[in-house]
Coordinates of C-alpha atoms in Angstrom, one line a residue:
P1 CA -51.0 -102.4 -135.4
D2 CA -52.3 -106.1 -133.4
L3 CA -48.5 -106.7 -132.2
R4 CA -47.4 -108.1 -129.5
Y5 CA -43.4 -108.1 -129.1
L6 CA -42.5 -110.0 -125.2
H7 CA -38.4 -109.6 -125.1
L8 CA -37.1 -112.2 -123.5
V9 CA -33.9 -110.6 -121.6
R10 CA -31.1 -113.2 -120.0
H11 CA -28.4 -111.8 -117.6
G12 CA -25.3 -111.2 -119.3
G13 CA -23.7 -112.6 -117.2
A14 CA -24.4 -115.6 -118.5
M15 CA -25.1 -114.7 -121.9
V16 CA -21.3 -114.4 -122.1
Y17 CA -20.6 -118.3 -121.4
S18 CA -23.8 -119.3 -123.4
S19 CA -22.2 -121.5 -126.3
N20 CA -24.8 -120.0 -128.9
Q21 CA -22.3 -117.2 -129.2
R22 CA -24.2 -116.8 -133.3
Q23 CA -25.5 -113.1 -133.2
F24 CA -22.3 -111.9 -131.3
D25 CA -20.5 -113.5 -133.7
L26 CA -22.6 -112.3 -136.9
H27 CA -24.2 -108.3 -135.4
S28 CA -21.6 -107.5 -133.0
H29 CA -20.6 -104.7 -135.8
H30 CA -23.5 -102.6 -136.4
W31 CA -22.4 -101.4 -132.8
S32 CA -19.0 -100.7 -133.5
I33 CA -18.6 -103.3 -130.4
A34 CA -14.6 -103.4 -130.6
R35 CA -13.5 -107.2 -130.4
A36 CA -9.8 -105.9 -130.2
G37 CA -6.7 -108.2 -128.4
D38 CA -6.5 -111.6 -128.1
T39 CA -7.1 -111.8 -124.7
D40 CA -10.0 -114.0 -122.9
S41 CA -11.1 -110.7 -120.7
D42 CA -11.1 -108.6 -124.6
L43 CA -13.9 -111.2 -125.1
V44 CA -16.0 -111.2 -122.2
Q45 CA -16.3 -107.6 -122.0
A46 CA -16.7 -107.2 -125.7
R47 CA -19.2 -110.1 -125.6
L48 CA -21.1 -107.9 -122.5
A49 CA -20.6 -104.9 -124.6
F50 CA -22.3 -106.5 -127.5
W51 CA -25.5 -107.8 -124.6
A52 CA -25.6 -104.6 -123.8
A53 CA -26.2 -102.5 -126.8
S54 CA -28.7 -105.2 -128.6
N55 CA -30.9 -105.6 -125.0
L56 CA -31.5 -101.2 -124.9
Q57 CA -31.9 -101.1 -128.7
A58 CA -35.1 -103.9 -128.9
S59 CA -36.0 -101.9 -124.8
H60 CA -36.2 -98.1 -126.8
I61 CA -37.8 -99.6 -129.7
G62 CA -40.4 -101.3 -128.1
E63 CA -41.1 -98.5 -125.5
R64 CA -42.4 -96.4 -128.4
Y65 CA -45.4 -99.1 -128.6
P66 CA -47.3 -99.2 -125.2
G67 CA -49.2 -102.3 -124.3
Q68 CA -47.8 -103.4 -127.2
Y69 CA -43.8 -104.2 -125.6
A70 CA -43.3 -105.8 -122.0
W71 CA -39.9 -107.7 -121.8
L72 CA -39.0 -110.3 -118.4
Q73 CA -36.3 -111.9 -117.4
Y74 CA -35.7 -115.6 -118.2
E75 CA -33.9 -116.5 -114.8
A76 CA -37.2 -115.7 -113.9
F77 CA -39.4 -116.8 -115.7
C78 CA -37.1 -120.5 -115.2
E79 CA -38.0 -120.0 -112.0
E80 CA -42.1 -118.9 -111.9
P81 CA -42.6 -118.8 -115.9
L82 CA -46.6 -119.7 -114.4
E83 CA -46.3 -116.6 -112.4
Q84 CA -44.0 -114.1 -115.3
M85 CA -46.4 -115.3 -117.6
Q86 CA -49.5 -114.1 -116.3
Q87 CA -47.6 -111.1 -115.8
A88 CA -46.6 -109.9 -119.0
F89 CA -50.0 -111.1 -120.4
K90 CA -51.2 -108.3 -118.4
K91 CA -48.8 -106.0 -119.6
L92 CA -49.6 -106.5 -123.3
G93 CA -53.2 -106.8 -122.6
L94 CA -53.9 -110.3 -123.7
E95 CA -55.8 -112.7 -121.5
A96 CA -55.6 -116.5 -121.4
D97 CA -57.7 -118.7 -119.2
W98 CA -54.5 -120.0 -116.7
H99 CA -56.8 -122.3 -115.1
K100 CA -56.1 -124.6 -118.1
T101 CA -52.7 -124.2 -117.4
D102 CA -51.1 -127.8 -116.9
Q103 CA -48.4 -127.1 -114.1
S104 CA -46.6 -130.1 -114.2
L105 CA -45.1 -128.4 -117.4
L106 CA -43.5 -126.1 -115.4
Q107 CA -40.9 -126.5 -113.1
P108 CA -38.3 -123.9 -112.6
S109 CA -35.3 -125.3 -114.2
G110 CA -32.5 -124.3 -111.9
R111 CA -30.1 -123.1 -114.2
E112 CA -29.7 -119.8 -113.2
R113 CA -28.8 -120.7 -110.4
R114 CA -26.0 -122.9 -111.3
Q115 CA -24.2 -120.0 -113.7
A116 CA -24.3 -117.8 -110.5
G117 CA -20.8 -118.5 -109.0
A118 CA -18.8 -117.8 -113.1
I119 CA -21.1 -114.4 -113.1
A120 CA -20.5 -113.0 -110.3
G121 CA -16.8 -113.7 -111.5
L122 CA -17.6 -111.1 -114.2
D123 CA -16.6 -106.8 -114.4
L124 CA -19.9 -105.6 -114.5
T125 CA -19.1 -101.9 -114.8
A126 CA -19.7 -101.2 -118.3
V127 CA -23.1 -102.6 -119.1
R128 CA -24.3 -101.1 -115.0
P129 CA -27.0 -99.2 -116.4
A130 CA -28.5 -102.5 -118.6
L131 CA -28.4 -104.9 -115.6
K132 CA -30.2 -102.2 -113.6
K133 CA -33.1 -101.5 -116.2
Y134 CA -33.8 -104.9 -116.1
G135 CA -33.5 -105.7 -112.4
Y136 CA -29.8 -107.2 -112.0
S137 CA -28.7 -105.9 -109.8
C138 CA -25.0 -105.4 -110.3

């Protein structure tokens, strides 16, 4: 009953280009994600569909437990780590002594800016509802 769950959501377009596709390879069949076709475009769309289905399902489960579940955007966390953690702690009803935080360890990574061009070229139509849920513009 005391469990708190923080769901870190990374943009689906960024996940398509991630070198770590282990979850997709092992679990996409649970969502009946079609991997038909041999083109890169087919694989991209399958990865996007998996991203949307798995994250929405996690949120659906988590939202049944108000005060014990929160999500935050990975990209926002990379840009404003302390502010994002403070918001997450507040949503989860947790307390921390933020004055003890070593600010020098919390520098923005800029990673999401480097991927923006590749993401902008994707057809995100099918995953638009999931992107909007997590606050991504599309």
